[in-house]
Amino acid sequence: MKLTEITSKKEEFTAKGYELPKYDIEKLRKATHDKPTWLHFGAGNIFRAFPAAVLNDILNDGEYDRGVIVAETFDYEIIDKAYTPFDNLSLYVCLKSDGSVDKKVIASVTESLKADYAFSDFERLKEIFRNPSLQMVSYTITEKGYAVNEADLENGLEPKSAMGKTALLLYERFKAGAYPLTLQSMDNCSHNGDKLKAGVLAYIKNWTEKKIFPQEFLDYVENNLSFPWAMIDKITPRPDAKVKAMLKKDGFEDCETIITDKKSFTAAFVNAEETEYLVCEDDYRNGRPPLDKKGVLYCDRETVDKVETMKVTTCLNPLHTAMSIYGCMLGFTLISDEMADGDIRNFVTKLGYDEAMPVVTDPGVLNPKEFLDAVLTKRLPNPFMPDAPQRIATDTSQKLGIRFGETLKKYVTRGLDKDKLTLIPLALAGYARYLKGIDDEGKAFEISSDPLLTELQPIVAGLEIGVENDYSCLKKLYSRKDIFGLDLYEAGFGEKIEGMVKELYAGKGAVRATLHKYVL
């Protein structure tokens, strides 16, 4: 059984429980090629398991007649190895918390393109942007993808960044008729639409000042395009060996893990959890695909912001980060195993309900308590989800200000009792111990990648485990507003955190002992 055999071996696939597309794939591809409505940048796993899968369900119900075209801006091997050989089909394996598994072939992706001038695909991208039918260009390129490459701005009109390429493609649309369009970030970062807009405009304004683009083009982008905010949430780990074994047992052959030269982990299949949320600001200048028919929520910008804040400061992200910091130090490699540990389970449960929930704002479209209930009872404990604390610990320095700092700010500005806070300070104290790169058994472990590691690790370099230390060095860490969102000493949390750090450095087993002490 191969993906390219879903027609010739239909009965075999369905007998093994694989859900196949119910629509005419070739008809869909032709209609989408001629009059595309949706182009997506970012060919990674989250795209296939969520937006493309949602569209697939809508197509199966006969409620739409266009697919999505995907383009990769960074790792072109993904197209060559995970899309082209399988005729742009993929297998979505949904791992449910009750132990059941859904296997669904996704055929909603009608074309896969490499967004670079070295390939003829870029001419096809220009053609798509010129088409008046195009309604939405969306992105899952990670927060780093919205960065402006200063060298790009100086090197003419062949930028390497996704934002620079977007600017050039928008110019094609402007010249073709200045048609309206929406650029929709679907990345997991706060106010993502603004990041997308800022990145694109940085290039356009620069090239306008250099007289490469006319002023009218800049006016068109600022007046005829929209950049809505969105909140996305779905855990999509790397392809898992257990899933691969399960598929192989079925007789499904396209199950080898693909590791590209740029260290992208992908496959013809993608495994993910069942729970998913996508809340978008309803500001579309040329219409949009009807993703609301399968659960995508559309609302105003203020509501999207409330949902985002609820998720990243209370109901999921801070729990994830707390678990990743302590999970790495305690030797865990699976989030689900951490949730089976009484101390860690109590840690994140009390952190969410007792310390973060009191300052959350109910967005109206999603209930905070129900969201947190699902996280703690359904999502994090899911033994079939191969998610790791080491993955979540990536770029921790970039996350602490949002995931914990915003909650601490609310306690300060609202005049609430800061002394009631114990577990948020404990999470932050854990970071100073984590940066040491030595686990609770005294063994070195590999710290996940982070842009500030070379800057932050020297701060704790002089601290030794199991001896008396001078902890005054911690002021260099916990006073950093760029990391924590506020000066923790000025805000009245520094001394408490410093005391917890001292306990965490007390010796072998101190991490477990300190955690146990505070979560009872």
PDB file of N, CA and C in Angstrom, residues 349-433:
ATOM      1  N   THR A 349      -0.772  21.601  37.269  1.00  0.00           N
ATOM      2  CA  THR A 349      -2.202  21.751  37.577  1.00  0.00           C
ATOM      3  C   THR A 349      -2.433  22.964  38.475  1.00  0.00           C
ATOM      4  N   LYS A 350      -1.659  23.072  39.525  1.00  0.00           N
ATOM      5  CA  LYS A 350      -1.817  24.200  40.443  1.00  0.00           C
ATOM      6  C   LYS A 350      -1.340  25.504  39.809  1.00  0.00           C
ATOM      7  N   LEU A 351      -0.287  25.418  38.991  1.00  0.00           N
ATOM      8  CA  LEU A 351       0.186  26.619  38.301  1.00  0.00           C
ATOM      9  C   LEU A 351      -0.924  27.193  37.430  1.00  0.00           C
ATOM     10  N   GLY A 352      -1.607  26.304  36.700  1.00  0.00           N
ATOM     11  CA  GLY A 352      -2.668  26.761  35.810  1.00  0.00           C
ATOM     12  C   GLY A 352      -3.904  27.249  36.541  1.00  0.00           C
ATOM     13  N   TYR A 353      -4.458  26.418  37.409  1.00  0.00           N
ATOM     14  CA  TYR A 353      -5.723  26.756  38.078  1.00  0.00           C
ATOM     15  C   TYR A 353      -5.554  27.809  39.166  1.00  0.00           C
ATOM     16  N   ASP A 354      -4.525  27.662  40.000  1.00  0.00           N
ATOM     17  CA  ASP A 354      -4.423  28.497  41.203  1.00  0.00           C
ATOM     18  C   ASP A 354      -3.706  29.821  40.978  1.00  0.00           C
ATOM     19  N   GLU A 355      -2.734  29.851  40.072  1.00  0.00           N
ATOM     20  CA  GLU A 355      -1.928  31.063  39.945  1.00  0.00           C
ATOM     21  C   GLU A 355      -2.187  31.838  38.654  1.00  0.00           C
ATOM     22  N   ALA A 356      -2.366  31.170  37.544  1.00  0.00           N
ATOM     23  CA  ALA A 356      -2.580  31.874  36.277  1.00  0.00           C
ATOM     24  C   ALA A 356      -4.054  32.185  36.013  1.00  0.00           C
ATOM     25  N   MET A 357      -4.936  31.240  36.323  1.00  0.00           N
ATOM     26  CA  MET A 357      -6.363  31.414  36.013  1.00  0.00           C
ATOM     27  C   MET A 357      -7.005  32.635  36.661  1.00  0.00           C
ATOM     28  N   PRO A 358      -6.616  33.033  37.872  1.00  0.00           N
ATOM     29  CA  PRO A 358      -7.280  34.192  38.497  1.00  0.00           C
ATOM     30  C   PRO A 358      -7.152  35.503  37.735  1.00  0.00           C
ATOM     31  N   VAL A 359      -6.184  35.624  36.823  1.00  0.00           N
ATOM     32  CA  VAL A 359      -6.024  36.892  36.104  1.00  0.00           C
ATOM     33  C   VAL A 359      -6.332  36.757  34.616  1.00  0.00           C
ATOM     34  N   VAL A 360      -6.864  35.611  34.191  1.00  0.00           N
ATOM     35  CA  VAL A 360      -7.167  35.428  32.777  1.00  0.00           C
ATOM     36  C   VAL A 360      -8.472  36.136  32.417  1.00  0.00           C
ATOM     37  N   THR A 361      -8.578  36.572  31.166  1.00  0.00           N
ATOM     38  CA  THR A 361      -9.809  37.176  30.651  1.00  0.00           C
ATOM     39  C   THR A 361     -10.511  36.165  29.756  1.00  0.00           C
ATOM     40  N   ASP A 362     -11.778  35.896  30.028  1.00  0.00           N
ATOM     41  CA  ASP A 362     -12.563  34.953  29.228  1.00  0.00           C
ATOM     42  C   ASP A 362     -12.824  35.569  27.854  1.00  0.00           C
ATOM     43  N   PRO A 363     -12.338  34.954  26.762  1.00  0.00           N
ATOM     44  CA  PRO A 363     -12.538  35.543  25.436  1.00  0.00           C
ATOM     45  C   PRO A 363     -13.945  35.378  24.883  1.00  0.00           C
ATOM     46  N   GLY A 364     -14.730  34.522  25.509  1.00  0.00           N
ATOM     47  CA  GLY A 364     -16.109  34.352  25.049  1.00  0.00           C
ATOM     48  C   GLY A 364     -16.285  33.190  24.089  1.00  0.00           C
ATOM     49  N   VAL A 365     -15.401  33.053  23.105  1.00  0.00           N
ATOM     50  CA  VAL A 365     -15.569  31.990  22.111  1.00  0.00           C
ATOM     51  C   VAL A 365     -14.986  30.653  22.584  1.00  0.00           C
ATOM     52  N   LEU A 366     -14.050  30.705  23.533  1.00  0.00           N
ATOM     53  CA  LEU A 366     -13.491  29.498  24.142  1.00  0.00           C
ATOM     54  C   LEU A 366     -13.423  29.715  25.648  1.00  0.00           C
ATOM     55  N   ASN A 367     -13.979  28.773  26.417  1.00  0.00           N
ATOM     56  CA  ASN A 367     -14.006  28.909  27.863  1.00  0.00           C
ATOM     57  C   ASN A 367     -12.645  28.536  28.454  1.00  0.00           C
ATOM     58  N   PRO A 368     -12.003  29.434  29.222  1.00  0.00           N
ATOM     59  CA  PRO A 368     -10.669  29.150  29.752  1.00  0.00           C
ATOM     60  C   PRO A 368     -10.584  27.880  30.595  1.00  0.00           C
ATOM     61  N   LYS A 369     -11.566  27.677  31.475  1.00  0.00           N
ATOM     62  CA  LYS A 369     -11.512  26.495  32.332  1.00  0.00           C
ATOM     63  C   LYS A 369     -11.650  25.214  31.515  1.00  0.00           C
ATOM     64  N   GLU A 370     -12.555  25.225  30.536  1.00  0.00           N
ATOM     65  CA  GLU A 370     -12.723  24.041  29.698  1.00  0.00           C
ATOM     66  C   GLU A 370     -11.466  23.772  28.881  1.00  0.00           C
ATOM     67  N   PHE A 371     -10.830  24.848  28.404  1.00  0.00           N
ATOM     68  CA  PHE A 371      -9.586  24.721  27.651  1.00  0.00           C
ATOM     69  C   PHE A 371      -8.507  24.088  28.533  1.00  0.00           C
ATOM     70  N   LEU A 372      -8.368  24.610  29.759  1.00  0.00           N
ATOM     71  CA  LEU A 372      -7.359  24.089  30.681  1.00  0.00           C
ATOM     72  C   LEU A 372      -7.688  22.661  31.101  1.00  0.00           C
ATOM     73  N   ASP A 373      -8.965  22.379  31.312  1.00  0.00           N
ATOM     74  CA  ASP A 373      -9.381  21.007  31.644  1.00  0.00           C
ATOM     75  C   ASP A 373      -8.906  20.034  30.567  1.00  0.00           C
ATOM     76  N   ALA A 374      -9.121  20.412  29.300  1.00  0.00           N
ATOM     77  CA  ALA A 374      -8.740  19.545  28.184  1.00  0.00           C
ATOM     78  C   ALA A 374      -7.229  19.356  28.131  1.00  0.00           C
ATOM     79  N   VAL A 375      -6.486  20.421  28.399  1.00  0.00           N
ATOM     80  CA  VAL A 375      -5.024  20.339  28.392  1.00  0.00           C
ATOM     81  C   VAL A 375      -4.530  19.339  29.435  1.00  0.00           C
ATOM     82  N   LEU A 376      -5.075  19.441  30.639  1.00  0.00           N
ATOM     83  CA  LEU A 376      -4.576  18.651  31.758  1.00  0.00           C
ATOM     84  C   LEU A 376      -5.101  17.220  31.791  1.00  0.00           C
ATOM     85  N   THR A 377      -6.281  16.994  31.269  1.00  0.00           N
ATOM     86  CA  THR A 377      -6.871  15.658  31.372  1.00  0.00           C
ATOM     87  C   THR A 377      -6.849  14.875  30.060  1.00  0.00           C
ATOM     88  N   LYS A 378      -6.648  15.577  28.962  1.00  0.00           N
ATOM     89  CA  LYS A 378      -6.762  14.919  27.663  1.00  0.00           C
ATOM     90  C   LYS A 378      -5.512  15.064  26.806  1.00  0.00           C
ATOM     91  N   ARG A 379      -4.959  16.269  26.772  1.00  0.00           N
ATOM     92  CA  ARG A 379      -3.893  16.538  25.817  1.00  0.00           C
ATOM     93  C   ARG A 379      -2.508  16.155  26.345  1.00  0.00           C
ATOM     94  N   LEU A 380      -2.116  16.720  27.470  1.00  0.00           N
ATOM     95  CA  LEU A 380      -0.781  16.436  27.999  1.00  0.00           C
ATOM     96  C   LEU A 380      -0.601  14.973  28.426  1.00  0.00           C
ATOM     97  N   PRO A 381      -1.629  14.317  28.992  1.00  0.00           N
ATOM     98  CA  PRO A 381      -1.431  12.916  29.414  1.00  0.00           C
ATOM     99  C   PRO A 381      -1.514  11.908  28.278  1.00  0.00           C
ATOM    100  N   ASN A 382      -1.835  12.345  27.069  1.00  0.00           N
ATOM    101  CA  ASN A 382      -2.051  11.430  25.943  1.00  0.00           C
ATOM    102  C   ASN A 382      -0.802  10.560  25.719  1.00  0.00           C
ATOM    103  N   PRO A 383      -0.863   9.273  26.065  1.00  0.00           N
ATOM    104  CA  PRO A 383       0.327   8.418  25.955  1.00  0.00           C
ATOM    105  C   PRO A 383       0.714   8.103  24.514  1.00  0.00           C
ATOM    106  N   PHE A 384      -0.159   8.449  23.590  1.00  0.00           N
ATOM    107  CA  PHE A 384       0.102   8.143  22.187  1.00  0.00           C
ATOM    108  C   PHE A 384       0.738   9.321  21.440  1.00  0.00           C
ATOM    109  N   MET A 385       0.946  10.430  22.160  1.00  0.00           N
ATOM    110  CA  MET A 385       1.568  11.605  21.565  1.00  0.00           C
ATOM    111  C   MET A 385       3.055  11.631  21.912  1.00  0.00           C
ATOM    112  N   PRO A 386       3.924  11.459  20.944  1.00  0.00           N
ATOM    113  CA  PRO A 386       5.364  11.373  21.228  1.00  0.00           C
ATOM    114  C   PRO A 386       6.026  12.740  21.346  1.00  0.00           C
ATOM    115  N   ASP A 387       5.463  13.616  22.169  1.00  0.00           N
ATOM    116  CA  ASP A 387       6.043  14.947  22.312  1.00  0.00           C
ATOM    117  C   ASP A 387       7.038  14.963  23.465  1.00  0.00           C
ATOM    118  N   ALA A 388       8.105  15.727  23.304  1.00  0.00           N
ATOM    119  CA  ALA A 388       9.219  15.672  24.246  1.00  0.00           C
ATOM    120  C   ALA A 388       9.490  17.019  24.896  1.00  0.00           C
ATOM    121  N   PRO A 389       9.867  17.031  26.182  1.00  0.00           N
ATOM    122  CA  PRO A 389      10.225  18.289  26.839  1.00  0.00           C
ATOM    123  C   PRO A 389      11.414  18.962  26.160  1.00  0.00           C
ATOM    124  N   GLN A 390      12.286  18.159  25.563  1.00  0.00           N
ATOM    125  CA  GLN A 390      13.457  18.729  24.887  1.00  0.00           C
ATOM    126  C   GLN A 390      13.045  19.585  23.681  1.00  0.00           C
ATOM    127  N   ARG A 391      12.006  19.171  22.979  1.00  0.00           N
ATOM    128  CA  ARG A 391      11.517  19.970  21.852  1.00  0.00           C
ATOM    129  C   ARG A 391      10.903  21.263  22.355  1.00  0.00           C
ATOM    130  N   ILE A 392      10.109  21.163  23.402  1.00  0.00           N
ATOM    131  CA  ILE A 392       9.409  22.336  23.924  1.00  0.00           C
ATOM    132  C   ILE A 392      10.389  23.328  24.543  1.00  0.00           C
ATOM    133  N   ALA A 393      11.512  22.825  25.058  1.00  0.00           N
ATOM    134  CA  ALA A 393      12.503  23.692  25.698  1.00  0.00           C
ATOM    135  C   ALA A 393      13.293  24.537  24.700  1.00  0.00           C
ATOM    136  N   THR A 394      13.115  24.293  23.413  1.00  0.00           N
ATOM    137  CA  THR A 394      13.800  25.090  22.400  1.00  0.00           C
ATOM    138  C   THR A 394      13.409  26.562  22.536  1.00  0.00           C
ATOM    139  N   ASP A 395      14.396  27.449  22.494  1.00  0.00           N
ATOM    140  CA  ASP A 395      14.170  28.908  22.524  1.00  0.00           C
ATOM    141  C   ASP A 395      13.437  29.365  23.786  1.00  0.00           C
ATOM    142  N   THR A 396      13.695  28.727  24.910  1.00  0.00           N
ATOM    143  CA  THR A 396      12.997  29.084  26.143  1.00  0.00           C
ATOM    144  C   THR A 396      13.165  30.556  26.502  1.00  0.00           C
ATOM    145  N   SER A 397      14.329  31.122  26.281  1.00  0.00           N
ATOM    146  CA  SER A 397      14.557  32.528  26.638  1.00  0.00           C
ATOM    147  C   SER A 397      13.616  33.473  25.898  1.00  0.00           C
ATOM    148  N   GLN A 398      13.126  33.027  24.737  1.00  0.00           N
ATOM    149  CA  GLN A 398      12.235  33.861  23.935  1.00  0.00           C
ATOM    150  C   GLN A 398      10.777  33.732  24.386  1.00  0.00           C
ATOM    151  N   LYS A 399      10.511  32.813  25.283  1.00  0.00           N
ATOM    152  CA  LYS A 399       9.136  32.487  25.645  1.00  0.00           C
ATOM    153  C   LYS A 399       8.738  32.926  27.053  1.00  0.00           C
ATOM    154  N   LEU A 400       9.715  33.095  27.923  1.00  0.00           N
ATOM    155  CA  LEU A 400       9.414  33.316  29.341  1.00  0.00           C
ATOM    156  C   LEU A 400       8.645  34.605  29.593  1.00  0.00           C
ATOM    157  N   GLY A 401       8.961  35.661  28.854  1.00  0.00           N
ATOM    158  CA  GLY A 401       8.298  36.945  29.073  1.00  0.00           C
ATOM    159  C   GLY A 401       6.807  36.890  28.820  1.00  0.00           C
ATOM    160  N   ILE A 402       6.414  36.161  27.789  1.00  0.00           N
ATOM    161  CA  ILE A 402       4.986  36.018  27.470  1.00  0.00           C
ATOM    162  C   ILE A 402       4.331  34.996  28.380  1.00  0.00           C
ATOM    163  N   ARG A 403       4.954  33.850  28.526  1.00  0.00           N
ATOM    164  CA  ARG A 403       4.310  32.732  29.214  1.00  0.00           C
ATOM    165  C   ARG A 403       4.186  32.934  30.724  1.00  0.00           C
ATOM    166  N   PHE A 404       5.097  33.716  31.302  1.00  0.00           N
ATOM    167  CA  PHE A 404       5.018  33.956  32.744  1.00  0.00           C
ATOM    168  C   PHE A 404       5.005  35.445  33.085  1.00  0.00           C
ATOM    169  N   GLY A 405       5.771  36.231  32.344  1.00  0.00           N
ATOM    170  CA  GLY A 405       5.884  37.656  32.658  1.00  0.00           C
ATOM    171  C   GLY A 405       4.570  38.399  32.605  1.00  0.00           C
ATOM    172  N   GLU A 406       3.722  38.070  31.632  1.00  0.00           N
ATOM    173  CA  GLU A 406       2.442  38.779  31.509  1.00  0.00           C
ATOM    174  C   GLU A 406       1.546  38.535  32.720  1.00  0.00           C
ATOM    175  N   THR A 407       1.543  37.317  33.224  1.00  0.00           N
ATOM    176  CA  THR A 407       0.747  37.014  34.420  1.00  0.00           C
ATOM    177  C   THR A 407       1.293  37.759  35.630  1.00  0.00           C
ATOM    178  N   LEU A 408       2.610  37.777  35.776  1.00  0.00           N
ATOM    179  CA  LEU A 408       3.214  38.497  36.900  1.00  0.00           C
ATOM    180  C   LEU A 408       2.898  39.988  36.828  1.00  0.00           C
ATOM    181  N   LYS A 409       2.913  40.551  35.632  1.00  0.00           N
ATOM    182  CA  LYS A 409       2.579  41.971  35.467  1.00  0.00           C
ATOM    183  C   LYS A 409       1.157  42.259  35.944  1.00  0.00           C
ATOM    184  N   LYS A 410       0.244  41.344  35.657  1.00  0.00           N
ATOM    185  CA  LYS A 410      -1.147  41.547  36.073  1.00  0.00           C
ATOM    186  C   LYS A 410      -1.275  41.531  37.595  1.00  0.00           C
ATOM    187  N   TYR A 411      -0.535  40.668  38.232  1.00  0.00           N
ATOM    188  CA  TYR A 411      -0.555  40.661  39.704  1.00  0.00           C
ATOM    189  C   TYR A 411      -0.049  41.989  40.247  1.00  0.00           C
ATOM    190  N   VAL A 412       0.968  42.548  39.600  1.00  0.00           N
ATOM    191  CA  VAL A 412       1.537  43.812  40.059  1.00  0.00           C
ATOM    192  C   VAL A 412       0.584  44.971  39.794  1.00  0.00           C
ATOM    193  N   THR A 413       0.105  45.077  38.552  1.00  0.00           N
ATOM    194  CA  THR A 413      -0.732  46.234  38.176  1.00  0.00           C
ATOM    195  C   THR A 413      -2.090  46.214  38.860  1.00  0.00           C
ATOM    196  N   ARG A 414      -2.599  45.036  39.178  1.00  0.00           N
ATOM    197  CA  ARG A 414      -3.905  44.932  39.820  1.00  0.00           C
ATOM    198  C   ARG A 414      -3.801  44.939  41.348  1.00  0.00           C
ATOM    199  N   GLY A 415      -2.596  45.020  41.834  1.00  0.00           N
ATOM    200  CA  GLY A 415      -2.407  45.069  43.287  1.00  0.00           C
ATOM    201  C   GLY A 415      -2.792  43.799  43.995  1.00  0.00           C
ATOM    202  N   LEU A 416      -2.652  42.656  43.340  1.00  0.00           N
ATOM    203  CA  LEU A 416      -3.020  41.370  43.933  1.00  0.00           C
ATOM    204  C   LEU A 416      -1.901  40.878  44.855  1.00  0.00           C
ATOM    205  N   ASP A 417      -2.237  39.915  45.665  1.00  0.00           N
ATOM    206  CA  ASP A 417      -1.292  39.391  46.653  1.00  0.00           C
ATOM    207  C   ASP A 417      -0.222  38.546  45.957  1.00  0.00           C
ATOM    208  N   LYS A 418       0.965  39.106  45.789  1.00  0.00           N
ATOM    209  CA  LYS A 418       2.051  38.412  45.100  1.00  0.00           C
ATOM    210  C   LYS A 418       2.606  37.254  45.929  1.00  0.00           C
ATOM    211  N   ASP A 419       2.379  37.298  47.235  1.00  0.00           N
ATOM    212  CA  ASP A 419       2.903  36.241  48.092  1.00  0.00           C
ATOM    213  C   ASP A 419       2.221  34.904  47.840  1.00  0.00           C
ATOM    214  N   LYS A 420       1.048  34.940  47.197  1.00  0.00           N
ATOM    215  CA  LYS A 420       0.336  33.700  46.894  1.00  0.00           C
ATOM    216  C   LYS A 420       1.002  32.930  45.755  1.00  0.00           C
ATOM    217  N   LEU A 421       1.860  33.622  45.024  1.00  0.00           N
ATOM    218  CA  LEU A 421       2.515  32.990  43.882  1.00  0.00           C
ATOM    219  C   LEU A 421       3.735  32.192  44.329  1.00  0.00           C
ATOM    220  N   THR A 422       3.697  30.911  44.045  1.00  0.00           N
ATOM    221  CA  THR A 422       4.813  30.023  44.384  1.00  0.00           C
ATOM    222  C   THR A 422       5.304  29.250  43.163  1.00  0.00           C
ATOM    223  N   LEU A 423       4.378  28.761  42.375  1.00  0.00           N
ATOM    224  CA  LEU A 423       4.753  27.848  41.292  1.00  0.00           C
ATOM    225  C   LEU A 423       5.288  28.562  40.058  1.00  0.00           C
ATOM    226  N   ILE A 424       4.796  29.763  39.784  1.00  0.00           N
ATOM    227  CA  ILE A 424       5.391  30.543  38.693  1.00  0.00           C
ATOM    228  C   ILE A 424       6.837  30.911  39.060  1.00  0.00           C
ATOM    229  N   PRO A 425       7.088  31.426  40.275  1.00  0.00           N
ATOM    230  CA  PRO A 425       8.482  31.643  40.674  1.00  0.00           C
ATOM    231  C   PRO A 425       9.328  30.371  40.611  1.00  0.00           C
ATOM    232  N   LEU A 426       8.717  29.221  40.966  1.00  0.00           N
ATOM    233  CA  LEU A 426       9.452  27.960  40.917  1.00  0.00           C
ATOM    234  C   LEU A 426       9.837  27.607  39.477  1.00  0.00           C
ATOM    235  N   ALA A 427       8.937  27.857  38.544  1.00  0.00           N
ATOM    236  CA  ALA A 427       9.244  27.600  37.132  1.00  0.00           C
ATOM    237  C   ALA A 427      10.415  28.457  36.682  1.00  0.00           C
ATOM    238  N   LEU A 428      10.403  29.739  37.075  1.00  0.00           N
ATOM    239  CA  LEU A 428      11.471  30.649  36.675  1.00  0.00           C
ATOM    240  C   LEU A 428      12.778  30.319  37.383  1.00  0.00           C
ATOM    241  N   ALA A 429      12.695  29.880  38.630  1.00  0.00           N
ATOM    242  CA  ALA A 429      13.899  29.456  39.343  1.00  0.00           C
ATOM    243  C   ALA A 429      14.527  28.246  38.653  1.00  0.00           C
ATOM    244  N   GLY A 430      13.684  27.378  38.146  1.00  0.00           N
ATOM    245  CA  GLY A 430      14.179  26.202  37.449  1.00  0.00           C
ATOM    246  C   GLY A 430      15.036  26.537  36.241  1.00  0.00           C
ATOM    247  N   TYR A 431      14.766  27.701  35.652  1.00  0.00           N
ATOM    248  CA  TYR A 431      15.518  28.084  34.461  1.00  0.00           C
ATOM    249  C   TYR A 431      16.999  28.297  34.786  1.00  0.00           C
ATOM    250  N   ALA A 432      17.291  28.895  35.937  1.00  0.00           N
ATOM    251  CA  ALA A 432      18.691  29.112  36.336  1.00  0.00           C
ATOM    252  C   ALA A 432      19.401  27.788  36.604  1.00  0.00           C
ATOM    253  N   ARG A 433      18.663  26.795  37.027  1.00  0.00           N
ATOM    254  CA  ARG A 433      19.246  25.458  37.256  1.00  0.00           C
ATOM    255  C   ARG A 433      19.375  24.714  35.933  1.00  0.00           C
TER     256      ARG A 433
END
